[in-house]
Amino acid sequence: MRIYFIGVHGVGKTTTAKYLVSRLNGYSYHEMDCIEEVAGLSPTARQLLFFTTYVRQYLRTYRLGNVVVDSHPLLVIPYTLWWTKDKELADEFLRIVLRLPKCDYMIYLKPYDINILIRRIQERYRYNVIEEGRLDYINFIIEKTEDYLRRYGGLISNEVIYVNADMEVNERGGYILNKIDLRR
């Protein structure tokens, strides 16, 4: 079974994915990231690197079978819209995402309390922590991610599970484990 996560930065995708793997026998955890590689690139070059990396990692992990992956290529699209303002590029990325094989589960970690999210972002100590904590940026990514999930979730995943990201990791993980069918 293939389980992928989606949600704004700092919402707990990696933490929750690792938690799930610790509770699922026979599953491997995979990180989808290249944040350190994109420093210094132009917004368009940065988003191209993110997208191509995420697609490559998606296809690599997809063929492995029982995986839990902390992100999905769809998530690059809202960030591309924010950073490049290039709707044509975002639409091209979407066309590619819609041609990827469907995953079994897409777990959307939905933040309700922005203060919790901002605290998590500040605790990460990344080079871009100030940029990542901007409220307009966060709200844009949340809004666009939810819009894409509403419109395309059923085309990229057999099931989308919405999870309250404000819960502690063990509560999020328990909720997800109760929702997924391990016989798939």
Short mmCIF file of C-alpha atoms in Angstrom, two decimals:
data_model
loop_
_atom_site.label_atom_id
_atom_site.label_comp_id
_atom_site.label_asym_id
_atom_site.label_seq_id
_atom_site.Cartn_x
_atom_site.Cartn_y
_atom_site.Cartn_z
CA MET A 1 0.00 0.00 0.00
CA ARG A 2 1.20 3.48 -0.87
CA ILE A 3 0.53 6.29 1.61
CA TYR A 4 1.53 9.87 0.80
CA PHE A 5 1.13 13.08 2.80
CA ILE A 6 0.18 16.58 1.78
CA GLY A 7 -0.10 19.83 3.70
CA VAL A 8 1.56 23.18 4.24
CA HIS A 9 5.15 23.30 5.50
CA GLY A 10 5.49 22.77 9.26
CA VAL A 11 2.19 20.94 9.61
CA GLY A 12 3.76 17.65 10.69
CA LYS A 13 3.96 15.57 7.52
CA THR A 14 7.39 14.09 8.21
CA THR A 15 6.73 13.52 11.91
CA THR A 16 3.40 11.82 11.23
CA ALA A 17 4.78 9.71 8.37
CA LYS A 18 7.61 8.46 10.60
CA TYR A 19 5.11 7.72 13.37
CA LEU A 20 2.97 5.64 11.00
CA VAL A 21 5.96 3.60 9.83
CA SER A 22 6.83 2.86 13.46
CA ARG A 23 3.35 1.32 13.84
CA LEU A 24 3.10 -0.52 10.51
CA ASN A 25 5.01 -3.76 9.98
CA GLY A 26 6.58 -4.14 6.55
CA TYR A 27 6.38 -0.46 5.60
CA SER A 28 9.30 1.82 4.81
CA TYR A 29 9.51 5.57 5.31
CA HIS A 30 10.70 7.86 2.54
CA GLU A 31 11.36 11.58 2.64
CA MET A 32 10.56 13.78 -0.33
CA ASP A 33 12.72 16.85 -0.03
CA CYS A 34 15.39 18.97 -1.65
CA ILE A 35 15.10 22.15 0.44
CA GLU A 36 18.84 22.46 0.96
CA GLU A 37 19.55 22.10 -2.78
CA VAL A 38 17.35 25.00 -3.86
CA ALA A 39 19.00 27.78 -1.85
CA GLY A 40 20.19 30.56 -4.13
CA LEU A 41 18.17 29.52 -7.18
CA SER A 42 15.65 31.77 -8.91
CA PRO A 43 12.01 31.03 -8.02
CA THR A 44 11.38 29.25 -11.33
CA ALA A 45 14.56 27.17 -11.15
CA ARG A 46 13.77 26.33 -7.53
CA GLN A 47 10.26 25.11 -8.35
CA LEU A 48 11.52 23.11 -11.34
CA LEU A 49 14.04 21.38 -9.09
CA PHE A 50 11.38 20.69 -6.45
CA PHE A 51 8.93 19.33 -9.00
CA THR A 52 11.33 17.10 -10.91
CA THR A 53 12.77 15.78 -7.64
CA TYR A 54 9.32 15.05 -6.22
CA VAL A 55 8.13 13.30 -9.39
CA ARG A 56 11.28 11.17 -9.52
CA GLN A 57 10.98 10.30 -5.82
CA TYR A 58 7.27 9.56 -6.22
CA LEU A 59 7.89 7.08 -9.04
CA ARG A 60 10.82 5.51 -7.21
CA THR A 61 8.82 4.99 -4.00
CA TYR A 62 5.63 4.00 -5.81
CA ARG A 63 7.21 0.89 -7.28
CA LEU A 64 8.42 -0.24 -3.84
CA GLY A 65 4.92 -1.12 -2.63
CA ASN A 66 4.38 -0.68 1.12
CA VAL A 67 5.62 2.85 1.64
CA VAL A 68 4.80 5.91 3.70
CA VAL A 69 6.10 9.07 2.06
CA ASP A 70 6.07 12.49 3.72
CA SER A 71 4.92 14.46 0.67
CA HIS A 72 3.49 14.26 -2.86
CA PRO A 73 4.29 16.10 -6.14
CA LEU A 74 0.88 17.83 -6.04
CA LEU A 75 2.16 19.92 -3.12
CA VAL A 76 4.75 21.62 -5.33
CA ILE A 77 2.00 23.27 -7.40
CA PRO A 78 0.65 25.74 -4.79
CA TYR A 79 4.21 26.74 -3.93
CA THR A 80 4.95 27.25 -7.63
CA LEU A 81 1.97 29.58 -7.93
CA TRP A 82 3.15 31.59 -4.93
CA TRP A 83 6.80 31.88 -5.91
CA THR A 84 6.60 32.24 -9.68
CA LYS A 85 3.06 33.60 -10.22
CA ASP A 86 3.26 31.46 -13.38
CA LYS A 87 -0.11 29.76 -13.85
CA GLU A 88 1.04 28.10 -17.08
CA LEU A 89 3.94 26.42 -15.30
CA ALA A 90 1.65 25.30 -12.47
CA ASP A 91 -0.84 23.92 -15.01
CA GLU A 92 1.95 21.99 -16.74
CA PHE A 93 2.97 20.50 -13.40
CA LEU A 94 -0.66 19.56 -12.75
CA ARG A 95 -0.94 17.78 -16.12
CA ILE A 96 2.06 15.65 -15.15
CA VAL A 97 0.74 14.93 -11.64
CA LEU A 98 -2.57 13.75 -13.11
CA ARG A 99 -0.66 11.21 -15.22
CA LEU A 100 1.17 9.67 -12.28
CA PRO A 101 -0.13 6.33 -10.98
CA LYS A 102 -2.70 6.75 -8.21
CA CYS A 103 -1.57 6.26 -4.64
CA ASP A 104 -3.73 4.30 -2.22
CA TYR A 105 -4.03 7.04 0.40
CA MET A 106 -3.36 10.75 0.43
CA ILE A 107 -3.26 12.06 3.99
CA TYR A 108 -4.04 15.77 4.20
CA LEU A 109 -2.87 17.34 7.45
CA LYS A 110 -5.18 20.31 7.87
CA PRO A 111 -4.13 23.02 10.33
CA TYR A 112 -6.87 24.77 12.27
CA ASP A 113 -4.83 26.80 14.78
CA ILE A 114 -2.30 28.85 12.83
CA ASN A 115 -0.41 29.63 16.06
CA ILE A 116 0.43 25.93 16.47
CA LEU A 117 1.65 25.81 12.88
CA ILE A 118 3.80 28.93 13.25
CA ARG A 119 5.36 27.53 16.44
CA ARG A 120 6.25 24.31 14.59
CA ILE A 121 7.78 26.30 11.74
CA GLN A 122 9.90 28.35 14.15
CA GLU A 123 11.16 25.17 15.84
CA ARG A 124 12.58 23.84 12.55
CA TYR A 125 15.64 26.13 12.40
CA ARG A 126 15.81 26.22 8.61
CA TYR A 127 17.57 29.01 6.75
CA ASN A 128 14.20 30.29 5.49
CA VAL A 129 12.23 30.18 8.78
CA ILE A 130 11.16 33.85 8.61
CA GLU A 131 9.93 33.46 5.05
CA GLU A 132 8.09 30.21 5.94
CA GLY A 133 6.30 31.88 8.87
CA ARG A 134 4.58 34.60 6.85
CA LEU A 135 0.84 34.39 7.42
CA ASP A 136 -0.13 35.41 3.87
CA TYR A 137 2.19 32.71 2.51
CA ILE A 138 0.83 30.03 4.85
CA ASN A 139 -2.79 30.90 4.10
CA PHE A 140 -2.19 30.91 0.35
CA ILE A 141 -0.59 27.44 0.43
CA ILE A 142 -3.40 26.04 2.61
CA GLU A 143 -6.11 27.52 0.39
CA LYS A 144 -4.56 26.32 -2.88
CA THR A 145 -3.72 22.86 -1.50
CA GLU A 146 -7.32 22.39 -0.36
CA ASP A 147 -8.60 23.59 -3.72
CA TYR A 148 -6.40 21.12 -5.61
CA LEU A 149 -7.42 18.29 -3.29
CA ARG A 150 -11.12 19.07 -3.78
CA ARG A 151 -10.75 19.12 -7.54
CA TYR A 152 -8.18 16.39 -8.14
CA GLY A 153 -7.86 14.27 -5.00
CA GLY A 154 -9.93 11.43 -6.44
CA LEU A 155 -7.81 11.41 -9.59
CA ILE A 156 -4.47 11.07 -7.81
CA SER A 157 -5.44 8.90 -4.84
CA ASN A 158 -7.89 6.10 -4.16
CA GLU A 159 -8.82 7.88 -0.93
CA VAL A 160 -8.03 11.23 0.65
CA ILE A 161 -8.09 11.31 4.45
CA TYR A 162 -8.41 14.70 6.15
CA VAL A 163 -6.66 14.85 9.52
CA ASN A 164 -6.64 17.64 12.10
CA ALA A 165 -2.98 18.66 12.14
CA ASP A 166 -3.37 20.39 15.51
CA MET A 167 -3.57 17.02 17.28
CA GLU A 168 -0.45 15.52 18.81
CA VAL A 169 1.41 13.07 16.57
CA ASN A 170 0.14 9.96 18.38
CA GLU A 171 -3.45 11.19 18.01
CA ARG A 172 -2.95 11.99 14.31
CA GLY A 173 -1.31 8.63 13.75
CA GLY A 174 -4.02 6.75 15.63
CA TYR A 175 -6.72 8.51 13.63
CA ILE A 176 -5.02 7.60 10.36
CA LEU A 177 -4.48 3.97 11.39
CA ASN A 178 -8.19 3.69 12.18
CA LYS A 179 -9.09 5.06 8.73
CA ILE A 180 -6.82 3.04 6.46
CA ASP A 181 -7.58 -0.46 5.22
CA LEU A 182 -4.34 -2.41 5.44
CA ARG A 183 -5.72 -5.13 3.14
CA ARG A 184 -5.49 -2.89 0.05
#
